[in-house]
mmCIF file with all atom_site columns, C-alpha atoms in Angstrom:
data_model
loop_
_atom_site.group_PDB
_atom_site.id
_atom_site.type_symbol
_atom_site.label_atom_id
_atom_site.label_alt_id
_atom_site.label_comp_id
_atom_site.label_asym_id
_atom_site.label_entity_id
_atom_site.label_seq_id
_atom_site.pdbx_PDB_ins_code
_atom_site.Cartn_x
_atom_site.Cartn_y
_atom_site.Cartn_z
_atom_site.occupancy
_atom_site.B_iso_or_equiv
_atom_site.pdbx_formal_charge
_atom_site.auth_seq_id
_atom_site.auth_comp_id
_atom_site.auth_asym_id
_atom_site.auth_atom_id
_atom_site.pdbx_PDB_model_num
ATOM 1  C CA . UNK A 1 1  ? 16.311  -36.397 317.167 1.00 57.00 ? 581 UNK A CA 1
ATOM 2  C CA . UNK A 1 2  ? 13.497  -36.452 314.671 1.00 71.00 ? 582 UNK A CA 1
ATOM 3  C CA . UNK A 1 3  ? 13.190  -34.130 312.516 1.00 81.00 ? 583 UNK A CA 1
ATOM 4  C CA . UNK A 1 4  ? 10.579  -31.289 312.756 1.00 93.00 ? 584 UNK A CA 1
ATOM 5  C CA . UNK A 1 5  ? 7.345   -30.874 310.484 1.00 95.00 ? 585 UNK A CA 1
ATOM 6  C CA . UNK A 1 6  ? 6.972   -27.419 309.662 1.00 97.00 ? 586 UNK A CA 1
ATOM 7  C CA . UNK A 1 7  ? 3.517   -26.309 309.812 1.00 96.00 ? 587 UNK A CA 1
ATOM 8  C CA . UNK A 1 8  ? 1.905   -23.598 307.629 1.00 97.00 ? 588 UNK A CA 1
ATOM 9  C CA . UNK A 1 9  ? -0.955  -20.727 308.715 1.00 97.00 ? 589 UNK A CA 1
ATOM 10 C CA . UNK A 1 10 ? -2.455  -18.445 307.200 1.00 97.00 ? 590 UNK A CA 1
ATOM 11 C CA . UNK A 1 11 ? -5.293  -17.646 308.951 1.00 97.00 ? 591 UNK A CA 1
ATOM 12 C CA . UNK A 1 12 ? -5.774  -16.588 312.494 1.00 96.00 ? 592 UNK A CA 1
ATOM 13 C CA . UNK A 1 13 ? -5.512  -19.120 315.485 1.00 95.00 ? 593 UNK A CA 1
ATOM 14 C CA . UNK A 1 14 ? -9.713  -18.535 316.201 1.00 94.00 ? 594 UNK A CA 1
ATOM 15 C CA . UNK A 1 15 ? -10.567 -20.049 311.787 1.00 96.00 ? 595 UNK A CA 1
ATOM 16 C CA . UNK A 1 16 ? -8.685  -23.620 312.812 1.00 94.00 ? 596 UNK A CA 1
ATOM 17 C CA . UNK A 1 17 ? -10.690 -23.720 316.905 1.00 89.00 ? 597 UNK A CA 1
ATOM 18 C CA . UNK A 1 18 ? -12.554 -27.032 315.588 1.00 90.00 ? 598 UNK A CA 1
ATOM 19 C CA . UNK A 1 19 ? -9.411  -28.722 313.601 1.00 90.00 ? 599 UNK A CA 1
ATOM 20 C CA . UNK A 1 20 ? -5.878  -28.077 314.954 1.00 90.00 ? 600 UNK A CA 1
ATOM 21 C CA . UNK A 1 21 ? -4.207  -28.109 319.061 1.00 89.00 ? 601 UNK A CA 1
ATOM 22 C CA . UNK A 1 22 ? -1.133  -27.900 319.814 1.00 89.00 ? 602 UNK A CA 1
ATOM 23 C CA . UNK A 1 23 ? -1.245  -31.334 321.256 1.00 90.00 ? 603 UNK A CA 1
ATOM 24 C CA . UNK A 1 24 ? -0.848  -32.234 317.785 1.00 91.00 ? 604 UNK A CA 1
ATOM 25 C CA . UNK A 1 25 ? 2.742   -30.207 317.718 1.00 92.00 ? 605 UNK A CA 1
ATOM 26 C CA . UNK A 1 26 ? 5.956   -32.259 318.058 1.00 91.00 ? 606 UNK A CA 1
ATOM 27 C CA . UNK A 1 27 ? 9.214   -30.812 320.214 1.00 89.00 ? 607 UNK A CA 1
ATOM 28 C CA . UNK A 1 28 ? 10.868  -29.884 317.867 1.00 92.00 ? 608 UNK A CA 1
ATOM 29 C CA . UNK A 1 29 ? 8.464   -28.289 315.440 1.00 94.00 ? 609 UNK A CA 1
ATOM 30 C CA . UNK A 1 30 ? 8.477   -25.031 313.943 1.00 95.00 ? 610 UNK A CA 1
ATOM 31 C CA . UNK A 1 31 ? 4.890   -22.335 312.764 1.00 96.00 ? 611 UNK A CA 1
ATOM 32 C CA . UNK A 1 32 ? 4.900   -20.624 309.817 1.00 97.00 ? 612 UNK A CA 1
ATOM 33 C CA . UNK A 1 33 ? 2.619   -18.060 309.697 1.00 97.00 ? 613 UNK A CA 1
ATOM 34 C CA . UNK A 1 34 ? 1.899   -16.006 306.783 1.00 97.00 ? 614 UNK A CA 1
ATOM 35 C CA . UNK A 1 35 ? -0.816  -14.298 304.951 1.00 97.00 ? 615 UNK A CA 1
ATOM 36 C CA . UNK A 1 36 ? -3.860  -13.365 307.886 1.00 97.00 ? 616 UNK A CA 1
ATOM 37 C CA . UNK A 1 37 ? -2.177  -15.506 310.296 1.00 97.00 ? 617 UNK A CA 1
ATOM 38 C CA . UNK A 1 38 ? 0.608   -12.048 310.852 1.00 97.00 ? 618 UNK A CA 1
ATOM 39 C CA . UNK A 1 39 ? -2.215  -9.994  312.645 1.00 96.00 ? 619 UNK A CA 1
ATOM 40 C CA . UNK A 1 40 ? -2.925  -13.114 315.508 1.00 95.00 ? 620 UNK A CA 1
ATOM 41 C CA . UNK A 1 41 ? 0.936   -13.627 316.455 1.00 94.00 ? 621 UNK A CA 1
ATOM 42 C CA . UNK A 1 42 ? 0.378   -12.913 319.557 1.00 93.00 ? 622 UNK A CA 1
ATOM 43 C CA . UNK A 1 43 ? -2.852  -15.605 320.355 1.00 94.00 ? 623 UNK A CA 1
ATOM 44 C CA . UNK A 1 44 ? 0.122   -18.020 317.843 1.00 94.00 ? 624 UNK A CA 1
ATOM 45 C CA . UNK A 1 45 ? 3.061   -17.486 320.506 1.00 90.00 ? 625 UNK A CA 1
ATOM 46 C CA . UNK A 1 46 ? 0.570   -18.204 323.137 1.00 89.00 ? 626 UNK A CA 1
ATOM 47 C CA . UNK A 1 47 ? -0.203  -21.507 322.548 1.00 87.00 ? 627 UNK A CA 1
ATOM 48 C CA . UNK A 1 48 ? 2.240   -22.590 321.738 1.00 85.00 ? 628 UNK A CA 1
ATOM 49 C CA . UNK A 1 49 ? 6.605   -22.828 322.899 1.00 83.00 ? 629 UNK A CA 1
ATOM 50 C CA . UNK A 1 50 ? 7.637   -24.309 319.612 1.00 88.00 ? 630 UNK A CA 1
ATOM 51 C CA . UNK A 1 51 ? 9.399   -21.532 317.392 1.00 93.00 ? 631 UNK A CA 1
ATOM 52 C CA . UNK A 1 52 ? 7.230   -19.435 315.546 1.00 96.00 ? 632 UNK A CA 1
ATOM 53 C CA . UNK A 1 53 ? 8.329   -17.890 312.410 1.00 96.00 ? 633 UNK A CA 1
ATOM 54 C CA . UNK A 1 54 ? 6.530   -15.032 309.953 1.00 97.00 ? 634 UNK A CA 1
ATOM 55 C CA . UNK A 1 55 ? 7.204   -14.796 307.033 1.00 97.00 ? 635 UNK A CA 1
ATOM 56 C CA . UNK A 1 56 ? 8.591   -10.878 306.325 1.00 97.00 ? 636 UNK A CA 1
ATOM 57 C CA . UNK A 1 57 ? 6.523   -9.481  303.573 1.00 97.00 ? 637 UNK A CA 1
ATOM 58 C CA . UNK A 1 58 ? 3.036   -10.819 304.352 1.00 97.00 ? 638 UNK A CA 1
ATOM 59 C CA . UNK A 1 59 ? 3.672   -8.766  307.140 1.00 96.00 ? 639 UNK A CA 1
ATOM 60 C CA . UNK A 1 60 ? 4.886   -5.125  305.433 1.00 96.00 ? 640 UNK A CA 1
ATOM 61 C CA . UNK A 1 61 ? 2.403   -6.401  303.122 1.00 96.00 ? 641 UNK A CA 1
ATOM 62 C CA . UNK A 1 62 ? -0.136  -5.779  306.170 1.00 97.00 ? 642 UNK A CA 1
ATOM 63 C CA . UNK A 1 63 ? 2.193   -2.908  307.486 1.00 96.00 ? 643 UNK A CA 1
ATOM 64 C CA . UNK A 1 64 ? 3.091   -4.782  310.927 1.00 95.00 ? 644 UNK A CA 1
ATOM 65 C CA . UNK A 1 65 ? 6.273   -6.034  312.205 1.00 95.00 ? 645 UNK A CA 1
ATOM 66 C CA . UNK A 1 66 ? 7.799   -9.475  314.211 1.00 93.00 ? 646 UNK A CA 1
ATOM 67 C CA . UNK A 1 67 ? 6.978   -9.162  318.144 1.00 91.00 ? 647 UNK A CA 1
ATOM 68 C CA . UNK A 1 68 ? 10.269  -10.105 320.124 1.00 88.00 ? 648 UNK A CA 1
ATOM 69 C CA . UNK A 1 69 ? 9.117   -13.321 320.752 1.00 92.00 ? 649 UNK A CA 1
ATOM 70 C CA . UNK A 1 70 ? 7.725   -13.905 316.258 1.00 96.00 ? 650 UNK A CA 1
ATOM 71 C CA . UNK A 1 71 ? 11.309  -14.795 314.299 1.00 96.00 ? 651 UNK A CA 1
ATOM 72 C CA . UNK A 1 72 ? 11.151  -12.851 311.031 1.00 97.00 ? 652 UNK A CA 1
ATOM 73 C CA . UNK A 1 73 ? 11.818  -14.724 307.548 1.00 97.00 ? 653 UNK A CA 1
ATOM 74 C CA . UNK A 1 74 ? 12.974  -13.762 304.090 1.00 97.00 ? 654 UNK A CA 1
ATOM 75 C CA . UNK A 1 75 ? 11.974  -15.596 301.272 1.00 95.00 ? 655 UNK A CA 1
ATOM 76 C CA . UNK A 1 76 ? 15.416  -17.613 301.438 1.00 97.00 ? 656 UNK A CA 1
ATOM 77 C CA . UNK A 1 77 ? 15.248  -18.810 304.863 1.00 97.00 ? 657 UNK A CA 1
ATOM 78 C CA . UNK A 1 78 ? 11.813  -20.019 304.443 1.00 96.00 ? 658 UNK A CA 1
ATOM 79 C CA . UNK A 1 79 ? 13.342  -22.690 301.924 1.00 96.00 ? 659 UNK A CA 1
ATOM 80 C CA . UNK A 1 80 ? 16.646  -22.439 304.466 1.00 95.00 ? 660 UNK A CA 1
ATOM 81 C CA . UNK A 1 81 ? 13.564  -24.140 306.255 1.00 94.00 ? 661 UNK A CA 1
ATOM 82 C CA . UNK A 1 82 ? 11.816  -26.445 304.743 1.00 94.00 ? 662 UNK A CA 1
ATOM 83 C CA . UNK A 1 83 ? 15.026  -28.019 303.835 1.00 93.00 ? 663 UNK A CA 1
ATOM 84 C CA . UNK A 1 84 ? 15.580  -28.474 306.820 1.00 92.00 ? 664 UNK A CA 1
ATOM 85 C CA . UNK A 1 85 ? 11.828  -29.963 308.417 1.00 94.00 ? 665 UNK A CA 1
ATOM 86 C CA . UNK A 1 86 ? 10.916  -33.693 307.777 1.00 91.00 ? 666 UNK A CA 1
ATOM 87 C CA . UNK A 1 87 ? 7.440   -32.630 306.515 1.00 95.00 ? 667 UNK A CA 1
ATOM 88 C CA . UNK A 1 88 ? 5.647   -29.150 305.407 1.00 96.00 ? 668 UNK A CA 1
ATOM 89 C CA . UNK A 1 89 ? 1.680   -29.355 307.032 1.00 94.00 ? 669 UNK A CA 1
ATOM 90 C CA . UNK A 1 90 ? -0.316  -26.500 305.340 1.00 95.00 ? 670 UNK A CA 1
ATOM 91 C CA . UNK A 1 91 ? -3.295  -25.290 307.365 1.00 94.00 ? 671 UNK A CA 1
#
């Protein structure tokens, strides 16, 4: 079993149309939504069945809540997630 890669996104899915595809995700990879990517959580979740998380502080700043299939993370949980992943890619 390989360690996952953490993919961090800060913009809506449409912004990454030319550079990102779900085919770039490994089986164990994790998506983390930050900043304005939080507004587009349904699109991100429909893209992939991979674990999808959202930084709670970003959602709170935008007045939204995580949907049922999105895992909200505190700053401490985010740090732990980074430690658990083999590498991190910020898109």
